[in-house]
Amino acid sequence: MTPLLPVVLVVLVGLGALVAWLGRLGHGRAVLTACLRAAVQLGAVSALITWVVAYFAAATAFILLMYGVAALTAGRRVTDGRAAWWAAVPIAAGTAPVLALLAGTGVISMDAIVVIPIAGILLGGCMTATSLAGRRAVDELRQRRGEVEAALALGLPPRDAALEICRPAANHALVPALDQTRTVGLVTLPGAFVGMLLGGASPIEAGIVQLVVLVALLAAEAMAILVTTDMVARGYFT
């Protein structure tokens, strides 16, 4: 915390928005609003987290809130209207079994201070994976509608015909998680590792925690992408 911190943050936000605007990336305003929301939301979480972790009901409600926001955010990236809420299914399909396995086997404790951040990491990863896979699958089906109709003419069921077209594009949504896992320690030192070190843990302990997080995240995202692609092929997002 330094007196220049607010100035640096404002400069970075302005730089990101300016580059997006000058480069015609179409997200100049979105950069500003995203940074503003991040500041407000992190401020609120910082103020509430001590109270939330002290009560099981409050911790559960907080996780459900994160889940709802993740589902709505991912759904809006894939489609419009009420169909956007179908994104809640793949996010739950990826997060719930992985979180249950970690907690049920004792790999992570059931303390709210542990469960909340792990759930947040898994939800965030599944949200991104669902957004990318869903958007790419939907776009692919729209652009290559003729190929889907040709597959149907050859006798393929509607779901199989759609999967033949959209699955390769949707599967690319797993690439960021794969790259992050492959290059950890060589290119990046992720947050869990650095946070553990700053908290006083040994490098070995920090490495183990980070490995668990990365492997769990990769498994959760793979399941989310699988379910998302299947749901797109079945027409849930159209």
mmCIF file of C-alpha atoms in Angstrom:
data_model
loop_
_atom_site.group_PDB
_atom_site.id
_atom_site.type_symbol
_atom_site.label_atom_id
_atom_site.label_comp_id
_atom_site.label_asym_id
_atom_site.label_seq_id
_atom_site.Cartn_x
_atom_site.Cartn_y
_atom_site.Cartn_z
ATOM 1 C CA MET A 1 0.000 0.000 0.000
ATOM 2 C CA THR A 2 1.633 3.211 -1.176
ATOM 3 C CA PRO A 3 0.290 6.705 -1.912
ATOM 4 C CA LEU A 4 0.891 6.063 -5.613
ATOM 5 C CA LEU A 5 -1.225 2.890 -5.692
ATOM 6 C CA PRO A 6 -4.505 4.634 -6.673
ATOM 7 C CA VAL A 7 -2.678 6.601 -9.351
ATOM 8 C CA VAL A 8 -1.096 3.476 -10.816
ATOM 9 C CA LEU A 9 -4.448 1.676 -10.872
ATOM 10 C CA VAL A 10 -6.140 4.581 -12.664
ATOM 11 C CA VAL A 11 -3.313 4.743 -15.217
ATOM 12 C CA LEU A 12 -3.519 0.989 -15.889
ATOM 13 C CA VAL A 13 -7.285 1.114 -16.316
ATOM 14 C CA GLY A 14 -7.010 4.090 -18.630
ATOM 15 C CA LEU A 15 -4.255 2.421 -20.638
ATOM 16 C CA GLY A 16 -6.291 -0.756 -21.127
ATOM 17 C CA ALA A 17 -9.376 1.196 -22.194
ATOM 18 C CA LEU A 18 -7.371 3.462 -24.503
ATOM 19 C CA VAL A 19 -5.670 0.555 -26.251
ATOM 20 C CA ALA A 20 -9.016 -1.221 -26.699
ATOM 21 C CA TRP A 21 -10.537 1.972 -28.134
ATOM 22 C CA LEU A 22 -7.651 2.923 -30.429
ATOM 23 C CA GLY A 23 -7.278 -0.654 -31.617
ATOM 24 C CA ARG A 24 -11.025 -0.881 -32.294
ATOM 25 C CA LEU A 25 -11.258 -4.017 -30.220
ATOM 26 C CA GLY A 26 -14.809 -3.145 -29.265
ATOM 27 C CA HIS A 27 -14.232 -3.349 -25.520
ATOM 28 C CA GLY A 28 -13.043 0.114 -24.514
ATOM 29 C CA ARG A 29 -16.022 0.839 -22.308
ATOM 30 C CA ALA A 30 -16.130 -2.767 -21.071
ATOM 31 C CA VAL A 31 -12.572 -2.413 -19.728
ATOM 32 C CA LEU A 32 -13.629 0.587 -17.635
ATOM 33 C CA THR A 33 -16.797 -1.016 -16.287
ATOM 34 C CA ALA A 34 -15.062 -4.343 -15.593
ATOM 35 C CA CYS A 35 -12.326 -2.652 -13.561
ATOM 36 C CA LEU A 36 -14.862 -0.551 -11.664
ATOM 37 C CA ARG A 37 -16.954 -3.610 -10.855
ATOM 38 C CA ALA A 38 -13.845 -5.498 -9.749
ATOM 39 C CA ALA A 39 -12.940 -2.700 -7.328
ATOM 40 C CA VAL A 40 -16.455 -2.512 -5.870
ATOM 41 C CA GLN A 41 -16.908 -6.280 -5.632
ATOM 42 C CA LEU A 42 -13.517 -6.920 -4.070
ATOM 43 C CA GLY A 43 -14.155 -4.136 -1.597
ATOM 44 C CA ALA A 44 -17.473 -5.705 -0.616
ATOM 45 C CA VAL A 45 -15.953 -9.183 -0.314
ATOM 46 C CA SER A 46 -13.084 -7.844 1.776
ATOM 47 C CA ALA A 47 -15.564 -6.272 4.160
ATOM 48 C CA LEU A 48 -17.807 -9.353 4.388
ATOM 49 C CA ILE A 49 -15.418 -12.282 4.237
ATOM 50 C CA THR A 50 -14.599 -12.340 7.961
ATOM 51 C CA TRP A 51 -18.300 -12.570 8.812
ATOM 52 C CA VAL A 52 -19.083 -15.034 6.008
ATOM 53 C CA VAL A 53 -16.469 -17.612 7.008
ATOM 54 C CA ALA A 54 -17.690 -17.618 10.589
ATOM 55 C CA TYR A 55 -21.134 -19.054 9.742
ATOM 56 C CA PHE A 56 -21.871 -22.171 7.701
ATOM 57 C CA ALA A 57 -25.157 -20.800 6.339
ATOM 58 C CA ALA A 58 -23.500 -17.569 5.258
ATOM 59 C CA ALA A 59 -20.650 -19.460 3.568
ATOM 60 C CA THR A 60 -23.124 -21.695 1.724
ATOM 61 C CA ALA A 61 -25.139 -18.683 0.577
ATOM 62 C CA PHE A 62 -21.966 -16.976 -0.613
ATOM 63 C CA ILE A 63 -20.953 -20.010 -2.705
ATOM 64 C CA LEU A 64 -24.450 -20.198 -4.194
ATOM 65 C CA LEU A 65 -24.230 -16.505 -5.035
ATOM 66 C CA MET A 66 -20.933 -17.088 -6.835
ATOM 67 C CA TYR A 67 -22.509 -20.005 -8.681
ATOM 68 C CA GLY A 68 -25.487 -17.927 -9.804
ATOM 69 C CA VAL A 69 -23.317 -15.083 -11.064
ATOM 70 C CA ALA A 70 -21.029 -17.531 -12.882
ATOM 71 C CA ALA A 71 -23.991 -19.222 -14.572
ATOM 72 C CA LEU A 72 -25.543 -15.923 -15.655
ATOM 73 C CA THR A 73 -22.235 -14.537 -16.930
ATOM 74 C CA ALA A 74 -21.401 -17.652 -18.951
ATOM 75 C CA GLY A 75 -24.950 -17.992 -20.260
ATOM 76 C CA ARG A 76 -25.031 -14.439 -21.572
ATOM 77 C CA ARG A 77 -21.837 -15.122 -23.507
ATOM 78 C CA VAL A 78 -23.431 -18.125 -25.189
ATOM 79 C CA THR A 79 -26.976 -16.988 -25.923
ATOM 80 C CA ASP A 80 -29.742 -14.522 -25.058
ATOM 81 C CA GLY A 81 -32.960 -14.829 -23.117
ATOM 82 C CA ARG A 82 -33.943 -17.526 -20.661
ATOM 83 C CA ALA A 83 -31.826 -20.124 -22.452
ATOM 84 C CA ALA A 84 -28.780 -18.439 -20.900
ATOM 85 C CA TRP A 85 -29.614 -20.065 -17.550
ATOM 86 C CA TRP A 86 -28.841 -23.492 -19.022
ATOM 87 C CA ALA A 87 -25.191 -22.551 -18.459
ATOM 88 C CA ALA A 88 -25.800 -23.412 -14.799
ATOM 89 C CA VAL A 89 -25.843 -27.109 -15.733
ATOM 90 C CA PRO A 90 -22.290 -27.498 -17.124
ATOM 91 C CA ILE A 91 -20.847 -25.218 -14.442
ATOM 92 C CA ALA A 92 -22.388 -27.415 -11.744
ATOM 93 C CA ALA A 93 -21.375 -30.581 -13.612
ATOM 94 C CA GLY A 94 -17.757 -29.465 -13.527
ATOM 95 C CA THR A 95 -17.581 -27.895 -10.086
ATOM 96 C CA ALA A 96 -19.744 -30.101 -7.864
ATOM 97 C CA PRO A 97 -18.090 -33.531 -8.347
ATOM 98 C CA VAL A 98 -14.558 -32.155 -8.134
ATOM 99 C CA LEU A 99 -15.317 -30.129 -5.010
ATOM 100 C CA ALA A 100 -17.101 -33.120 -3.454
ATOM 101 C CA LEU A 101 -14.119 -35.382 -4.183
ATOM 102 C CA LEU A 102 -11.631 -32.950 -2.655
ATOM 103 C CA ALA A 103 -13.739 -32.417 0.451
ATOM 104 C CA GLY A 104 -14.934 -36.004 0.822
ATOM 105 C CA THR A 105 -11.433 -37.452 0.752
ATOM 106 C CA GLY A 106 -10.062 -34.874 3.162
ATOM 107 C CA VAL A 107 -7.708 -33.314 0.621
ATOM 108 C CA ILE A 108 -9.251 -29.978 1.619
ATOM 109 C CA SER A 109 -10.891 -29.214 4.934
ATOM 110 C CA MET A 110 -14.531 -28.251 5.262
ATOM 111 C CA ASP A 111 -13.615 -24.930 6.874
ATOM 112 C CA ALA A 112 -15.307 -22.074 5.038
ATOM 113 C CA ILE A 113 -12.013 -20.214 4.701
ATOM 114 C CA VAL A 114 -10.769 -23.138 2.563
ATOM 115 C CA VAL A 115 -13.944 -24.209 0.744
ATOM 116 C CA ILE A 116 -14.931 -20.729 -0.447
ATOM 117 C CA PRO A 117 -11.731 -19.920 -2.377
ATOM 118 C CA ILE A 118 -11.472 -23.442 -3.826
ATOM 119 C CA ALA A 119 -15.105 -23.296 -4.932
ATOM 120 C CA GLY A 120 -14.474 -19.844 -6.399
ATOM 121 C CA ILE A 121 -11.495 -21.085 -8.412
ATOM 122 C CA LEU A 122 -13.467 -24.047 -9.782
ATOM 123 C CA LEU A 123 -16.538 -21.940 -10.545
ATOM 124 C CA GLY A 124 -14.426 -19.330 -12.298
ATOM 125 C CA GLY A 125 -12.670 -21.923 -14.428
ATOM 126 C CA CYS A 126 -15.920 -23.659 -15.369
ATOM 127 C CA MET A 127 -17.527 -20.300 -16.142
ATOM 128 C CA THR A 128 -14.768 -19.440 -18.609
ATOM 129 C CA ALA A 129 -14.748 -22.916 -20.135
ATOM 130 C CA THR A 130 -18.525 -22.901 -20.561
ATOM 131 C CA SER A 131 -18.462 -19.436 -22.136
ATOM 132 C CA LEU A 132 -15.748 -20.338 -24.636
ATOM 133 C CA ALA A 133 -17.061 -23.787 -25.523
ATOM 134 C CA GLY A 134 -20.664 -22.647 -25.784
ATOM 135 C CA ARG A 135 -19.928 -19.575 -27.872
ATOM 136 C CA ARG A 136 -17.667 -21.451 -30.268
ATOM 137 C CA ALA A 137 -20.070 -24.356 -30.626
ATOM 138 C CA VAL A 138 -23.065 -22.096 -31.299
ATOM 139 C CA ASP A 139 -21.143 -19.989 -33.824
ATOM 140 C CA GLU A 140 -19.849 -23.084 -35.590
ATOM 141 C CA LEU A 141 -23.333 -24.530 -35.974
ATOM 142 C CA ARG A 142 -24.663 -21.253 -37.353
ATOM 143 C CA GLN A 143 -21.853 -20.813 -39.856
ATOM 144 C CA ARG A 144 -21.843 -24.423 -41.028
ATOM 145 C CA ARG A 145 -25.542 -25.129 -41.027
ATOM 146 C CA GLY A 146 -25.299 -26.647 -44.485
ATOM 147 C CA GLU A 147 -22.868 -29.295 -43.276
ATOM 148 C CA VAL A 148 -25.192 -30.203 -40.427
ATOM 149 C CA GLU A 149 -28.047 -30.640 -42.900
ATOM 150 C CA ALA A 150 -25.811 -32.779 -45.099
ATOM 151 C CA ALA A 151 -25.009 -35.016 -42.122
ATOM 152 C CA LEU A 152 -28.712 -35.297 -41.362
ATOM 153 C CA ALA A 153 -29.356 -36.268 -44.986
ATOM 154 C CA LEU A 154 -26.840 -39.083 -44.584
ATOM 155 C CA GLY A 155 -28.896 -40.476 -41.722
ATOM 156 C CA LEU A 156 -27.101 -39.157 -38.627
ATOM 157 C CA PRO A 157 -29.308 -38.309 -35.631
ATOM 158 C CA PRO A 158 -29.617 -34.524 -34.998
ATOM 159 C CA ARG A 159 -27.365 -34.601 -31.911
ATOM 160 C CA ASP A 160 -24.632 -36.604 -33.650
ATOM 161 C CA ALA A 161 -24.777 -34.418 -36.742
ATOM 162 C CA ALA A 162 -24.379 -31.274 -34.636
ATOM 163 C CA LEU A 163 -21.542 -32.762 -32.573
ATOM 164 C CA GLU A 164 -19.579 -33.654 -35.698
ATOM 165 C CA ILE A 165 -19.523 -29.966 -36.603
ATOM 166 C CA CYS A 166 -19.271 -28.128 -33.286
ATOM 167 C CA ARG A 167 -17.197 -30.468 -31.095
ATOM 168 C CA PRO A 168 -13.748 -29.693 -32.612
ATOM 169 C CA ALA A 169 -14.260 -25.942 -32.183
ATOM 170 C CA ALA A 170 -15.690 -26.242 -28.668
ATOM 171 C CA ASN A 171 -12.835 -28.460 -27.530
ATOM 172 C CA HIS A 172 -10.404 -25.566 -28.009
ATOM 173 C CA ALA A 173 -11.903 -24.070 -24.834
ATOM 174 C CA LEU A 174 -9.705 -26.444 -22.824
ATOM 175 C CA VAL A 175 -6.480 -25.061 -24.323
ATOM 176 C CA PRO A 176 -5.980 -22.215 -21.765
ATOM 177 C CA ALA A 177 -6.245 -24.637 -18.830
ATOM 178 C CA LEU A 178 -3.927 -27.102 -20.550
ATOM 179 C CA ASP A 179 -1.335 -24.414 -21.245
ATOM 180 C CA GLN A 180 -1.535 -23.119 -17.692
ATOM 181 C CA THR A 181 -0.969 -26.607 -16.299
ATOM 182 C CA ARG A 182 1.844 -27.427 -18.729
ATOM 183 C CA THR A 183 3.802 -24.239 -18.071
ATOM 184 C CA VAL A 184 3.291 -23.792 -14.326
ATOM 185 C CA GLY A 185 6.606 -23.067 -12.649
ATOM 186 C CA LEU A 186 8.254 -22.356 -16.004
ATOM 187 C CA VAL A 187 6.220 -19.412 -17.269
ATOM 188 C CA THR A 188 3.905 -18.513 -14.386
ATOM 189 C CA LEU A 189 3.744 -18.837 -10.614
ATOM 190 C CA PRO A 190 -0.026 -18.988 -10.001
ATOM 191 C CA GLY A 191 -1.854 -17.275 -7.176
ATOM 192 C CA ALA A 192 -2.272 -20.268 -4.878
ATOM 193 C CA PHE A 193 1.470 -20.956 -4.909
ATOM 194 C CA VAL A 194 2.458 -17.341 -4.289
ATOM 195 C CA GLY A 195 -0.258 -16.880 -1.671
ATOM 196 C CA MET A 196 0.891 -19.923 0.273
ATOM 197 C CA LEU A 197 4.485 -18.688 0.231
ATOM 198 C CA LEU A 198 3.460 -15.224 1.407
ATOM 199 C CA GLY A 199 1.394 -16.875 4.140
ATOM 200 C CA GLY A 200 4.434 -18.655 5.519
ATOM 201 C CA ALA A 201 4.096 -22.127 3.979
ATOM 202 C CA SER A 202 7.128 -23.995 2.716
ATOM 203 C CA PRO A 203 7.775 -24.157 -1.042
ATOM 204 C CA ILE A 204 6.925 -27.881 -1.013
ATOM 205 C CA GLU A 205 3.568 -27.274 0.686
ATOM 206 C CA ALA A 206 2.805 -24.393 -1.681
ATOM 207 C CA GLY A 207 3.677 -26.569 -4.680
ATOM 208 C CA ILE A 208 1.408 -29.380 -3.525
ATOM 209 C CA VAL A 209 -1.530 -27.011 -3.018
ATOM 210 C CA GLN A 210 -0.996 -25.447 -6.432
ATOM 211 C CA LEU A 211 -0.791 -28.871 -8.084
ATOM 212 C CA VAL A 212 -4.089 -29.916 -6.494
ATOM 213 C CA VAL A 213 -5.729 -26.696 -7.679
ATOM 214 C CA LEU A 214 -4.452 -27.020 -11.259
ATOM 215 C CA VAL A 215 -5.382 -30.690 -11.637
ATOM 216 C CA ALA A 216 -8.807 -30.128 -10.073
ATOM 217 C CA LEU A 217 -9.398 -27.119 -12.326
ATOM 218 C CA LEU A 218 -8.419 -29.047 -15.436
ATOM 219 C CA ALA A 219 -10.783 -31.900 -14.567
ATOM 220 C CA ALA A 220 -13.649 -29.524 -13.754
ATOM 221 C CA GLU A 221 -13.228 -27.548 -16.972
ATOM 222 C CA ALA A 222 -13.056 -30.720 -19.075
ATOM 223 C CA MET A 223 -16.388 -31.881 -17.647
ATOM 224 C CA ALA A 224 -17.950 -28.443 -18.120
ATOM 225 C CA ILE A 225 -16.864 -28.349 -21.762
ATOM 226 C CA LEU A 226 -18.166 -31.872 -22.397
ATOM 227 C CA VAL A 227 -21.595 -31.045 -20.970
ATOM 228 C CA THR A 228 -21.732 -27.647 -22.686
ATOM 229 C CA THR A 229 -20.967 -29.114 -26.115
ATOM 230 C CA ASP A 230 -23.559 -31.838 -25.688
ATOM 231 C CA MET A 231 -26.189 -29.310 -24.605
ATOM 232 C CA VAL A 232 -25.469 -27.082 -27.595
ATOM 233 C CA ALA A 233 -25.793 -30.086 -29.904
ATOM 234 C CA ARG A 234 -29.144 -30.909 -28.304
ATOM 235 C CA GLY A 235 -30.384 -27.359 -28.900
ATOM 236 C CA TYR A 236 -30.602 -26.098 -25.314
ATOM 237 C CA PHE A 237 -28.861 -22.806 -26.156
ATOM 238 C CA THR A 238 -30.779 -22.060 -29.370
#
